[in-house]
């Protein structure tokens, strides 16, 4: 995947590498190289190349594309396991067990801090502010109890993840991750 940035070089999305190459090639074909509004490569992978009769281009890792589309609000509302686990550093918020990112889906669960049965529906209970990461043992031990009843409190207060965490959690390679950390700072870097 290629990281896409807006006109201010702010990371805003991911596109397949072939699509990024097509966008860059189109800008080159239209003679827009280096002009305002043109798609430009900010970071490339020199080891991987795309070649044709008229083009020899290194695989783009990060591109600047001035015409980007913002996330719709409904896309930021839904709690996903991938982003939740990344937000919580792939670790159980009760005992501290850390799962390797590739095994997190098999070794970690989503826990409702305030139990789901206390809400009108499970959907109402599943919000960023009421969900946290737990290992199977801790989730089972806490059961349908409130933290005060079970004497189990999450290590961090659950909160809505940053835009970058929502968009890119666990999907960037090391060069792309370094670019995002350089742009936003270290506080975002731990959950990518």
GROMACS .gro file of C-alpha atoms in nm:
model
  192
    1UNK     CA    1   0.000   0.000   0.000
    2UNK     CA    2   0.104   0.359  -0.063
    3UNK     CA    3   0.048   0.634   0.191
    4UNK     CA    4  -0.133   0.931   0.035
    5UNK     CA    5  -0.086   1.288   0.164
    6UNK     CA    6  -0.278   1.609   0.100
    7UNK     CA    7  -0.134   1.939  -0.028
    8UNK     CA    8   0.016   2.010   0.317
    9UNK     CA    9   0.189   1.666   0.319
   10UNK     CA   10  -0.054   1.545   0.591
   11UNK     CA   11  -0.114   1.167   0.573
   12UNK     CA   12  -0.477   1.110   0.472
   13UNK     CA   13  -0.516   0.765   0.318
   14UNK     CA   14  -0.380   0.442   0.174
   15UNK     CA   15  -0.409   0.330  -0.187
   16UNK     CA   16  -0.279   0.018  -0.361
   17UNK     CA   17   0.074   0.066  -0.501
   18UNK     CA   18  -0.044   0.006  -0.858
   19UNK     CA   19  -0.307   0.278  -0.822
   20UNK     CA   20  -0.043   0.520  -0.687
   21UNK     CA   21   0.185   0.436  -0.983
   22UNK     CA   22  -0.105   0.500  -1.222
   23UNK     CA   23  -0.174   0.839  -1.061
   24UNK     CA   24   0.193   0.942  -1.080
   25UNK     CA   25   0.223   0.815  -1.437
   26UNK     CA   26  -0.090   1.007  -1.535
   27UNK     CA   27   0.056   1.328  -1.390
   28UNK     CA   28   0.381   1.266  -1.578
   29UNK     CA   29   0.194   1.194  -1.903
   30UNK     CA   30  -0.007   1.513  -1.866
   31UNK     CA   31   0.320   1.705  -1.824
   32UNK     CA   32   0.234   1.814  -1.469
   33UNK     CA   33   0.563   1.702  -1.309
   34UNK     CA   34   0.636   1.931  -1.011
   35UNK     CA   35   0.338   2.159  -1.076
   36UNK     CA   36   0.078   2.255  -0.816
   37UNK     CA   37  -0.207   2.003  -0.817
   38UNK     CA   38   0.007   1.721  -0.958
   39UNK     CA   39   0.061   1.391  -0.783
   40UNK     CA   40   0.421   1.367  -0.663
   41UNK     CA   41   0.631   1.096  -0.499
   42UNK     CA   42   0.758   1.199  -0.154
   43UNK     CA   43   0.917   0.867  -0.055
   44UNK     CA   44   0.998   0.574  -0.280
   45UNK     CA   45   1.125   0.217  -0.261
   46UNK     CA   46   1.429   0.200  -0.493
   47UNK     CA   47   1.435  -0.180  -0.469
   48UNK     CA   48   1.097  -0.216  -0.643
   49UNK     CA   49   1.041  -0.061  -0.985
   50UNK     CA   50   0.757  -0.030  -1.232
   51UNK     CA   51   0.867  -0.027  -1.593
   52UNK     CA   52   0.698   0.015  -1.926
   53UNK     CA   53   0.805   0.131  -2.271
   54UNK     CA   54   0.785   0.497  -2.164
   55UNK     CA   55   0.820   0.478  -1.786
   56UNK     CA   56   1.072   0.364  -1.527
   57UNK     CA   57   0.940   0.451  -1.182
   58UNK     CA   58   1.042   0.341  -0.832
   59UNK     CA   59   0.752   0.207  -0.624
   60UNK     CA   60   0.598   0.499  -0.435
   61UNK     CA   61   0.575   0.451  -0.057
   62UNK     CA   62   0.438   0.802   0.010
   63UNK     CA   63   0.274   1.030  -0.248
   64UNK     CA   64   0.150   1.386  -0.232
   65UNK     CA   65  -0.195   1.416  -0.387
   66UNK     CA   66  -0.352   1.760  -0.345
   67UNK     CA   67  -0.703   1.636  -0.429
   68UNK     CA   68  -0.784   1.403  -0.139
   69UNK     CA   69  -1.112   1.302   0.024
   70UNK     CA   70  -1.169   1.331   0.401
   71UNK     CA   71  -1.310   1.044   0.603
   72UNK     CA   72  -1.685   1.054   0.641
   73UNK     CA   73  -1.799   1.086   1.007
   74UNK     CA   74  -1.975   0.747   0.996
   75UNK     CA   75  -1.640   0.579   0.917
   76UNK     CA   76  -1.491   0.706   1.243
   77UNK     CA   77  -1.779   0.589   1.465
   78UNK     CA   78  -1.746   0.213   1.425
   79UNK     CA   79  -1.514   0.035   1.668
   80UNK     CA   80  -1.288  -0.211   1.488
   81UNK     CA   81  -1.070  -0.472   1.656
   82UNK     CA   82  -0.766  -0.383   1.443
   83UNK     CA   83  -0.772  -0.016   1.548
   84UNK     CA   84  -0.874  -0.090   1.909
   85UNK     CA   85  -0.583  -0.331   1.957
   86UNK     CA   86  -0.340  -0.083   1.797
   87UNK     CA   87  -0.478   0.202   2.012
   88UNK     CA   88  -0.408  -0.006   2.324
   89UNK     CA   89  -0.060  -0.111   2.208
   90UNK     CA   90  -0.163  -0.475   2.144
   91UNK     CA   91  -0.173  -0.531   2.518
   92UNK     CA   92  -0.429  -0.640   2.775
   93UNK     CA   93  -0.533  -0.330   2.967
   94UNK     CA   94  -0.587  -0.533   3.284
   95UNK     CA   95  -0.283  -0.761   3.325
   96UNK     CA   96  -0.037  -0.608   3.075
   97UNK     CA   97   0.004  -0.915   2.850
   98UNK     CA   98   0.128  -0.801   2.507
   99UNK     CA   99   0.040  -0.998   2.196
  100UNK     CA  100   0.252  -0.973   1.882
  101UNK     CA  101   0.059  -0.757   1.628
  102UNK     CA  102   0.022  -1.049   1.387
  103UNK     CA  103  -0.136  -1.268   1.657
  104UNK     CA  104  -0.346  -1.003   1.833
  105UNK     CA  105  -0.671  -1.114   1.667
  106UNK     CA  106  -0.623  -1.466   1.809
  107UNK     CA  107  -0.491  -1.374   2.152
  108UNK     CA  108  -0.688  -1.062   2.249
  109UNK     CA  109  -1.055  -0.973   2.294
  110UNK     CA  110  -1.269  -0.661   2.311
  111UNK     CA  111  -1.394  -0.587   2.662
  112UNK     CA  112  -1.681  -0.352   2.743
  113UNK     CA  113  -1.566  -0.153   3.047
  114UNK     CA  114  -1.927  -0.092   3.143
  115UNK     CA  115  -2.091  -0.427   3.058
  116UNK     CA  116  -2.303  -0.447   2.743
  117UNK     CA  117  -2.605  -0.585   2.931
  118UNK     CA  118  -2.642  -0.246   3.105
  119UNK     CA  119  -2.713  -0.074   2.772
  120UNK     CA  120  -3.025  -0.077   2.556
  121UNK     CA  121  -2.833  -0.262   2.282
  122UNK     CA  122  -2.490  -0.410   2.223
  123UNK     CA  123  -2.431  -0.145   1.955
  124UNK     CA  124  -2.490   0.131   2.211
  125UNK     CA  125  -2.235  -0.032   2.444
  126UNK     CA  126  -1.971  -0.063   2.173
  127UNK     CA  127  -1.815   0.283   2.162
  128UNK     CA  128  -1.450   0.393   2.167
  129UNK     CA  129  -1.502   0.530   2.518
  130UNK     CA  130  -1.644   0.201   2.653
  131UNK     CA  131  -1.423  -0.062   2.489
  132UNK     CA  132  -1.074  -0.173   2.577
  133UNK     CA  133  -0.837  -0.456   2.491
  134UNK     CA  134  -0.826  -0.761   2.721
  135UNK     CA  135  -0.671  -1.105   2.705
  136UNK     CA  136  -0.911  -1.400   2.718
  137UNK     CA  137  -0.836  -1.476   3.084
  138UNK     CA  138  -0.896  -1.119   3.205
  139UNK     CA  139  -1.209  -1.076   2.995
  140UNK     CA  140  -1.351  -1.398   3.139
  141UNK     CA  141  -1.250  -1.308   3.494
  142UNK     CA  142  -1.412  -0.962   3.468
  143UNK     CA  143  -1.723  -1.109   3.308
  144UNK     CA  144  -2.031  -0.886   3.309
  145UNK     CA  145  -1.919  -0.681   3.606
  146UNK     CA  146  -1.835  -0.314   3.643
  147UNK     CA  147  -1.468  -0.236   3.711
  148UNK     CA  148  -1.548  -0.142   4.071
  149UNK     CA  149  -1.726  -0.476   4.126
  150UNK     CA  150  -1.451  -0.686   3.970
  151UNK     CA  151  -1.170  -0.468   4.109
  152UNK     CA  152  -1.023  -0.466   3.757
  153UNK     CA  153  -0.949  -0.125   3.607
  154UNK     CA  154  -0.807  -0.061   3.258
  155UNK     CA  155  -0.450   0.074   3.259
  156UNK     CA  156  -0.551   0.359   3.027
  157UNK     CA  157  -0.880   0.543   2.994
  158UNK     CA  158  -1.056   0.436   2.673
  159UNK     CA  159  -1.093   0.723   2.427
  160UNK     CA  160  -1.160   0.788   2.060
  161UNK     CA  161  -0.841   0.721   1.861
  162UNK     CA  162  -0.667   0.992   1.664
  163UNK     CA  163  -0.746   1.014   1.291
  164UNK     CA  164  -0.406   0.862   1.209
  165UNK     CA  165  -0.468   0.563   1.438
  166UNK     CA  166  -0.809   0.506   1.279
  167UNK     CA  167  -0.678   0.527   0.928
  168UNK     CA  168  -0.343   0.349   0.943
  169UNK     CA  169  -0.328   0.124   1.250
  170UNK     CA  170  -0.106  -0.175   1.179
  171UNK     CA  171  -0.097  -0.118   0.802
  172UNK     CA  172   0.218   0.089   0.742
  173UNK     CA  173   0.567  -0.034   0.664
  174UNK     CA  174   0.862   0.106   0.861
  175UNK     CA  175   0.944   0.391   0.617
  176UNK     CA  176   0.579   0.503   0.606
  177UNK     CA  177   0.552   0.476   0.987
  178UNK     CA  178   0.863   0.697   1.024
  179UNK     CA  179   0.706   0.955   0.785
  180UNK     CA  180   0.384   0.969   0.992
  181UNK     CA  181   0.577   0.994   1.322
  182UNK     CA  182   0.789   1.277   1.177
  183UNK     CA  183   0.470   1.457   1.073
  184UNK     CA  184   0.265   1.411   1.392
  185UNK     CA  185   0.524   1.340   1.660
  186UNK     CA  186   0.605   1.044   1.882
  187UNK     CA  187   0.268   1.032   2.066
  188UNK     CA  188   0.101   0.880   1.758
  189UNK     CA  189   0.385   0.643   1.670
  190UNK     CA  190   0.323   0.379   1.935
  191UNK     CA  191  -0.011   0.276   1.790
  192UNK     CA  192   0.072   0.239   1.425
   0.00000   0.00000   0.00000
